[in-house]
Amino acid sequence: MSFRTTSRPSRTTFRSTTPADLDRVLSCTVDEPVSWADPERYRSMLESGAYRPEHTWIAEDGEGRLLARAVWWTFPEGDRPLALDCVWTAPGVEDRTALAAGLLTAAHDSFRAAGWDLPEWHLFLAPDWRDDPAVSAALDWRLAAAGRSGLGGRLERHRYEWRPGAPVPAPSGRLVFTAEPDDEVFVELFRRTAEGSIDDDTRRGLARLGAERQARETLDAYLRMPGERSWWLTAHTPEGEPVGFALPSANQGGPVVGFLGVLPAARGRGYVDELLGEITRFHAARDAERIGADTDADNLPMAAAFDRAGYHRFGVRLVLTHA
């Protein structure tokens, strides 16, 4: 599908790519500190199915010269783009914001026409990104383009990692963890732990979808991740009181904390440390070289739990969302 505008002297065409465009897509040289779909990464993700030609969009001028590129990511088994990874414009483009906004708007219109939700844009930054002029310059036009194309919401998430040599939390005996094969049990746990959550994504999902659908979409998202379904655990006190759950998982980069939740009635007792500790022990026992995790910058209790469990904050994920 192509979208054209006559607002520039040389007509610009926006379209998704085909396999025949691969060499042109790989020719984009990203030298800024916020975009990361370089040729090596693009080829690797293309082979896995996480990148697709139809989820990669380009802008061309009237002579067919490449002006801009945008790359979306999805689960390898998925059918729709889930997050925007990279936006690039060619050197010499006069108005990068307008061009990028046009490209994103064309893609977003196509996604909506297919019945898909608007994908978020994830920008991965260093913890001190606000102090780096190069990052600020790279972000300015991208943030402006995001806003013009419908991604006016902004959320900052802190990224953490655990590596061998950091402490492995010892079990306290306060909780008993049990494997649970029934997906419906986790649907109910997702639904119940979403009540009163301070996680932004959870709150937005509840507002947009309602409790039941939000819980089922969360289940589906974690079932699609590379982590094994058999890893998922429910948590109870030794006396049998339900407390919550712990979902060790993995993404394309390796082991991750995944998801943990404490039921409303069990909150305020420090169980978050027990759940995170169990996930950490689970991965560490399998010789994980790294365990990744992130949480909203405003979720101070979860950030404190990561600190106590020996996780190191190494970066920021800036998430641009449909406002």
Short mmCIF file of N, CA, C and O in Angstrom, two decimals, residues 151-238:
data_model
loop_
_atom_site.label_atom_id
_atom_site.label_comp_id
_atom_site.label_asym_id
_atom_site.label_seq_id
_atom_site.Cartn_x
_atom_site.Cartn_y
_atom_site.Cartn_z
N LEU A 151 1.46 9.31 18.64
CA LEU A 151 2.12 8.72 19.82
C LEU A 151 2.52 9.84 20.77
O LEU A 151 3.70 10.14 20.96
N GLY A 152 1.52 10.44 21.39
CA GLY A 152 1.77 11.59 22.27
C GLY A 152 1.99 11.24 23.72
O GLY A 152 2.41 12.08 24.50
N GLY A 153 1.72 10.00 24.10
CA GLY A 153 1.95 9.58 25.48
C GLY A 153 3.40 9.20 25.70
O GLY A 153 4.09 8.74 24.78
N ARG A 154 3.89 9.39 26.91
CA ARG A 154 5.30 9.13 27.20
C ARG A 154 5.44 8.48 28.57
O ARG A 154 4.86 8.94 29.55
N LEU A 155 6.19 7.39 28.62
CA LEU A 155 6.44 6.66 29.87
C LEU A 155 7.90 6.29 29.93
O LEU A 155 8.47 5.78 28.95
N GLU A 156 8.52 6.53 31.07
CA GLU A 156 9.91 6.16 31.27
C GLU A 156 9.98 4.93 32.16
O GLU A 156 9.41 4.90 33.25
N ARG A 157 10.67 3.91 31.67
CA ARG A 157 10.85 2.68 32.44
C ARG A 157 12.34 2.47 32.70
O ARG A 157 13.17 2.67 31.80
N HIS A 158 12.68 2.06 33.91
CA HIS A 158 14.07 1.79 34.26
C HIS A 158 14.39 0.33 33.96
O HIS A 158 13.62 -0.57 34.30
N ARG A 159 15.56 0.11 33.36
CA ARG A 159 15.98 -1.23 32.96
C ARG A 159 17.02 -1.76 33.98
O ARG A 159 17.94 -1.04 34.36
N TYR A 160 16.84 -3.01 34.36
CA TYR A 160 17.70 -3.64 35.36
C TYR A 160 18.26 -4.95 34.80
O TYR A 160 17.70 -5.55 33.89
N GLU A 161 19.35 -5.37 35.40
CA GLU A 161 19.90 -6.68 35.08
C GLU A 161 20.57 -7.28 36.30
O GLU A 161 21.12 -6.57 37.16
N TRP A 162 20.50 -8.59 36.39
CA TRP A 162 21.23 -9.37 37.39
C TRP A 162 22.26 -10.20 36.63
O TRP A 162 21.96 -10.77 35.58
N ARG A 163 23.49 -10.24 37.17
CA ARG A 163 24.54 -11.04 36.55
C ARG A 163 25.23 -11.90 37.60
O ARG A 163 25.22 -11.57 38.80
N PRO A 164 25.83 -13.01 37.17
CA PRO A 164 26.57 -13.84 38.12
C PRO A 164 27.59 -13.02 38.89
O PRO A 164 28.25 -12.14 38.34
N GLY A 165 27.70 -13.29 40.15
CA GLY A 165 28.54 -12.50 41.05
C GLY A 165 27.69 -11.64 41.96
O GLY A 165 28.10 -11.32 43.08
N ALA A 166 26.50 -11.26 41.49
CA ALA A 166 25.54 -10.58 42.36
C ALA A 166 24.92 -11.63 43.29
O ALA A 166 24.89 -12.83 42.96
N PRO A 167 24.43 -11.21 44.43
CA PRO A 167 23.86 -12.20 45.36
C PRO A 167 22.62 -12.88 44.79
O PRO A 167 21.86 -12.27 44.02
N VAL A 168 22.43 -14.13 45.14
CA VAL A 168 21.21 -14.86 44.83
C VAL A 168 20.39 -14.89 46.11
O VAL A 168 20.82 -15.47 47.11
N PRO A 169 19.22 -14.27 46.12
CA PRO A 169 18.42 -14.23 47.36
C PRO A 169 18.11 -15.64 47.86
O PRO A 169 17.70 -16.52 47.09
N ALA A 170 18.31 -15.86 49.13
CA ALA A 170 18.02 -17.17 49.73
C ALA A 170 16.53 -17.29 50.03
O ALA A 170 15.89 -16.30 50.39
N PRO A 171 15.97 -18.48 49.87
CA PRO A 171 14.55 -18.64 50.21
C PRO A 171 14.33 -18.45 51.71
O PRO A 171 15.13 -18.89 52.53
N SER A 172 13.25 -17.77 52.05
CA SER A 172 12.96 -17.49 53.45
C SER A 172 12.01 -18.50 54.07
O SER A 172 11.89 -18.56 55.29
N GLY A 173 11.33 -19.26 53.24
CA GLY A 173 10.34 -20.20 53.75
C GLY A 173 8.97 -19.57 53.96
O GLY A 173 8.03 -20.26 54.40
N ARG A 174 8.84 -18.28 53.67
CA ARG A 174 7.56 -17.62 53.88
C ARG A 174 6.51 -18.04 52.85
O ARG A 174 5.31 -17.92 53.10
N LEU A 175 6.99 -18.48 51.66
CA LEU A 175 6.07 -18.85 50.60
C LEU A 175 6.41 -20.23 50.04
O LEU A 175 7.56 -20.66 50.05
N VAL A 176 5.38 -20.86 49.53
CA VAL A 176 5.51 -22.14 48.83
C VAL A 176 5.15 -21.89 47.36
O VAL A 176 4.10 -21.31 47.07
N PHE A 177 6.03 -22.30 46.45
CA PHE A 177 5.81 -22.08 45.02
C PHE A 177 5.43 -23.40 44.35
O PHE A 177 6.04 -24.43 44.60
N THR A 178 4.42 -23.33 43.49
CA THR A 178 3.87 -24.52 42.87
C THR A 178 3.66 -24.29 41.38
O THR A 178 3.10 -23.26 40.98
N ALA A 179 4.10 -25.23 40.56
CA ALA A 179 3.81 -25.16 39.13
C ALA A 179 2.31 -25.33 38.90
O ALA A 179 1.67 -26.15 39.56
N GLU A 180 1.77 -24.54 37.98
CA GLU A 180 0.33 -24.58 37.72
C GLU A 180 0.11 -24.64 36.20
O GLU A 180 0.36 -23.67 35.50
N PRO A 181 -0.39 -25.79 35.68
CA PRO A 181 -0.55 -25.93 34.23
C PRO A 181 -1.82 -25.30 33.66
O PRO A 181 -1.94 -25.16 32.44
N ASP A 182 -2.76 -24.92 34.52
CA ASP A 182 -4.05 -24.42 34.04
C ASP A 182 -3.96 -22.92 33.71
O ASP A 182 -3.80 -22.09 34.60
N ASP A 183 -4.10 -22.59 32.44
CA ASP A 183 -4.03 -21.19 32.03
C ASP A 183 -5.11 -20.34 32.68
O ASP A 183 -4.90 -19.15 32.95
N GLU A 184 -6.26 -20.92 32.93
CA GLU A 184 -7.36 -20.15 33.51
C GLU A 184 -7.03 -19.67 34.92
O GLU A 184 -7.52 -18.63 35.36
N VAL A 185 -6.20 -20.42 35.62
CA VAL A 185 -5.76 -19.97 36.95
C VAL A 185 -4.98 -18.67 36.80
O VAL A 185 -5.16 -17.72 37.59
N PHE A 186 -4.13 -18.59 35.79
CA PHE A 186 -3.33 -17.37 35.61
C PHE A 186 -4.17 -16.22 35.08
O PHE A 186 -3.90 -15.06 35.40
N VAL A 187 -5.18 -16.51 34.26
CA VAL A 187 -6.10 -15.44 33.85
C VAL A 187 -6.70 -14.79 35.09
O VAL A 187 -6.76 -13.56 35.20
N GLU A 188 -7.14 -15.60 36.03
CA GLU A 188 -7.73 -15.06 37.26
C GLU A 188 -6.70 -14.30 38.09
O GLU A 188 -6.99 -13.24 38.66
N LEU A 189 -5.48 -14.81 38.15
CA LEU A 189 -4.44 -14.12 38.90
C LEU A 189 -4.07 -12.79 38.24
O LEU A 189 -3.89 -11.78 38.93
N PHE A 190 -3.95 -12.76 36.92
CA PHE A 190 -3.70 -11.49 36.22
C PHE A 190 -4.82 -10.50 36.52
O PHE A 190 -4.58 -9.32 36.75
N ARG A 191 -6.05 -10.98 36.47
CA ARG A 191 -7.20 -10.10 36.69
C ARG A 191 -7.19 -9.54 38.11
O ARG A 191 -7.38 -8.34 38.32
N ARG A 192 -6.94 -10.37 39.09
CA ARG A 192 -7.01 -9.94 40.49
C ARG A 192 -5.84 -9.05 40.87
O ARG A 192 -6.00 -8.07 41.60
N THR A 193 -4.64 -9.36 40.38
CA THR A 193 -3.48 -8.55 40.76
C THR A 193 -3.46 -7.21 40.04
O THR A 193 -2.76 -6.29 40.46
N ALA A 194 -4.22 -7.08 38.94
CA ALA A 194 -4.31 -5.78 38.25
C ALA A 194 -5.04 -4.75 39.09
O ALA A 194 -4.85 -3.54 38.90
N GLU A 195 -5.88 -5.21 40.01
CA GLU A 195 -6.65 -4.29 40.86
C GLU A 195 -5.69 -3.48 41.74
O GLU A 195 -4.90 -4.01 42.50
N GLY A 196 -5.75 -2.17 41.59
CA GLY A 196 -4.90 -1.30 42.39
C GLY A 196 -3.45 -1.25 41.95
O GLY A 196 -2.61 -0.68 42.66
N SER A 197 -3.12 -1.82 40.78
CA SER A 197 -1.73 -1.82 40.32
C SER A 197 -1.27 -0.40 40.02
O SER A 197 -2.04 0.44 39.54
N ILE A 198 0.00 -0.13 40.29
CA ILE A 198 0.58 1.17 39.94
C ILE A 198 1.40 1.09 38.65
O ILE A 198 2.02 2.07 38.25
N ASP A 199 1.39 -0.08 37.99
CA ASP A 199 2.08 -0.23 36.72
C ASP A 199 1.27 0.45 35.62
O ASP A 199 0.07 0.20 35.45
N ASP A 200 1.93 1.33 34.86
CA ASP A 200 1.23 2.14 33.86
C ASP A 200 0.60 1.29 32.77
O ASP A 200 -0.55 1.52 32.37
N ASP A 201 1.33 0.31 32.26
CA ASP A 201 0.80 -0.53 31.19
C ASP A 201 -0.44 -1.28 31.65
O ASP A 201 -1.41 -1.42 30.91
N THR A 202 -0.41 -1.78 32.88
CA THR A 202 -1.57 -2.49 33.42
C THR A 202 -2.76 -1.57 33.55
O THR A 202 -3.89 -1.91 33.17
N ARG A 203 -2.54 -0.36 34.05
CA ARG A 203 -3.65 0.59 34.22
C ARG A 203 -4.24 1.00 32.87
O ARG A 203 -5.46 1.11 32.72
N ARG A 204 -3.37 1.23 31.87
CA ARG A 204 -3.89 1.60 30.56
C ARG A 204 -4.65 0.44 29.93
O ARG A 204 -5.67 0.64 29.27
N GLY A 205 -4.16 -0.79 30.14
CA GLY A 205 -4.86 -1.95 29.62
C GLY A 205 -6.23 -2.12 30.24
O GLY A 205 -7.21 -2.44 29.55
N LEU A 206 -6.32 -1.89 31.53
CA LEU A 206 -7.62 -1.97 32.20
C LEU A 206 -8.59 -0.94 31.66
O LEU A 206 -9.77 -1.23 31.41
N ALA A 207 -8.11 0.28 31.47
CA ALA A 207 -8.98 1.34 30.98
C ALA A 207 -9.44 1.08 29.55
O ALA A 207 -10.57 1.39 29.17
N ARG A 208 -8.56 0.49 28.75
CA ARG A 208 -8.87 0.28 27.33
C ARG A 208 -9.67 -0.99 27.09
O ARG A 208 -10.56 -1.02 26.23
N LEU A 209 -9.39 -2.04 27.85
CA LEU A 209 -9.94 -3.36 27.54
C LEU A 209 -10.92 -3.90 28.57
O LEU A 209 -11.74 -4.78 28.25
N GLY A 210 -10.82 -3.42 29.82
CA GLY A 210 -11.56 -4.04 30.90
C GLY A 210 -10.76 -5.17 31.51
O GLY A 210 -9.80 -5.67 30.91
N ALA A 211 -11.14 -5.59 32.71
CA ALA A 211 -10.33 -6.52 33.49
C ALA A 211 -10.17 -7.88 32.82
O ALA A 211 -9.07 -8.44 32.76
N GLU A 212 -11.26 -8.45 32.30
CA GLU A 212 -11.19 -9.80 31.74
C GLU A 212 -10.35 -9.84 30.47
O GLU A 212 -9.45 -10.69 30.34
N ARG A 213 -10.62 -8.95 29.54
CA ARG A 213 -9.87 -8.96 28.29
C ARG A 213 -8.41 -8.60 28.52
O ARG A 213 -7.51 -9.17 27.90
N GLN A 214 -8.17 -7.66 29.42
CA GLN A 214 -6.79 -7.29 29.72
C GLN A 214 -6.02 -8.49 30.27
O GLN A 214 -4.86 -8.74 29.90
N ALA A 215 -6.65 -9.27 31.15
CA ALA A 215 -6.00 -10.45 31.71
C ALA A 215 -5.70 -11.49 30.63
O ALA A 215 -4.62 -12.09 30.61
N ARG A 216 -6.62 -11.67 29.71
CA ARG A 216 -6.41 -12.67 28.65
C ARG A 216 -5.35 -12.21 27.66
O ARG A 216 -4.57 -13.04 27.15
N GLU A 217 -5.29 -10.94 27.37
CA GLU A 217 -4.25 -10.45 26.47
C GLU A 217 -2.87 -10.55 27.13
O GLU A 217 -1.87 -10.82 26.46
N THR A 218 -2.80 -10.32 28.45
CA THR A 218 -1.55 -10.50 29.17
C THR A 218 -1.10 -11.95 29.10
O THR A 218 0.07 -12.25 28.85
N LEU A 219 -2.04 -12.87 29.34
CA LEU A 219 -1.72 -14.29 29.23
C LEU A 219 -1.18 -14.62 27.85
O LEU A 219 -0.14 -15.28 27.71
N ASP A 220 -1.85 -14.14 26.81
CA ASP A 220 -1.44 -14.44 25.44
C ASP A 220 -0.04 -13.90 25.15
O ASP A 220 0.78 -14.57 24.52
N ALA A 221 0.24 -12.69 25.65
CA ALA A 221 1.56 -12.10 25.42
C ALA A 221 2.66 -12.95 26.04
O ALA A 221 3.72 -13.18 25.42
N TYR A 222 2.45 -13.45 27.25
CA TYR A 222 3.48 -14.25 27.90
C TYR A 222 3.58 -15.66 27.31
O TYR A 222 4.67 -16.25 27.29
N LEU A 223 2.48 -16.18 26.81
CA LEU A 223 2.55 -17.47 26.14
C LEU A 223 3.38 -17.38 24.86
O LEU A 223 3.99 -18.37 24.44
N ARG A 224 3.42 -16.21 24.23
CA ARG A 224 4.17 -16.03 23.00
C ARG A 224 5.66 -15.81 23.23
O ARG A 224 6.45 -15.90 22.29
N MET A 225 6.05 -15.52 24.45
CA MET A 225 7.46 -15.28 24.72
C MET A 225 8.25 -16.59 24.68
O MET A 225 7.68 -17.68 24.88
N PRO A 226 9.57 -16.53 24.43
CA PRO A 226 10.36 -17.75 24.34
C PRO A 226 10.47 -18.55 25.64
O PRO A 226 10.84 -19.72 25.61
N GLY A 227 10.18 -17.92 26.78
CA GLY A 227 10.24 -18.65 28.05
C GLY A 227 9.25 -19.80 28.08
O GLY A 227 8.18 -19.75 27.48
N GLU A 228 9.59 -20.87 28.80
CA GLU A 228 8.75 -22.06 28.86
C GLU A 228 7.51 -21.82 29.73
O GLU A 228 7.60 -21.25 30.82
N ARG A 229 6.38 -22.30 29.27
CA ARG A 229 5.14 -22.19 30.05
C ARG A 229 5.26 -22.95 31.37
O ARG A 229 4.70 -22.54 32.39
N SER A 230 6.03 -24.03 31.39
CA SER A 230 6.17 -24.86 32.59
C SER A 230 6.91 -24.15 33.72
O SER A 230 6.91 -24.62 34.86
N TRP A 231 7.52 -22.98 33.42
CA TRP A 231 8.24 -22.24 34.45
C TRP A 231 7.30 -21.48 35.39
O TRP A 231 7.73 -21.07 36.46
N TRP A 232 6.08 -21.25 35.00
CA TRP A 232 5.19 -20.36 35.74
C TRP A 232 4.79 -20.96 37.08
O TRP A 232 4.45 -22.15 37.16
N LEU A 233 4.79 -20.13 38.11
CA LEU A 233 4.56 -20.60 39.48
C LEU A 233 3.49 -19.76 40.19
O LEU A 233 3.44 -18.55 40.04
N THR A 234 2.65 -20.45 40.97
CA THR A 234 1.78 -19.76 41.91
C THR A 234 2.45 -19.75 43.27
O THR A 234 3.34 -20.56 43.55
N ALA A 235 2.03 -18.83 44.14
CA ALA A 235 2.66 -18.68 45.46
C ALA A 235 1.59 -18.68 46.55
O ALA A 235 0.57 -17.99 46.43
N HIS A 236 1.85 -19.46 47.60
CA HIS A 236 0.97 -19.54 48.75
C HIS A 236 1.80 -19.48 50.02
O HIS A 236 3.01 -19.77 50.01
N THR A 237 1.18 -19.12 51.13
CA THR A 237 1.84 -19.27 52.43
C THR A 237 1.86 -20.75 52.79
O THR A 237 1.11 -21.54 52.20
N PRO A 238 2.70 -21.15 53.73
CA PRO A 238 2.69 -22.56 54.15
C PRO A 238 1.33 -23.02 54.66
O PRO A 238 1.02 -24.21 54.62
#
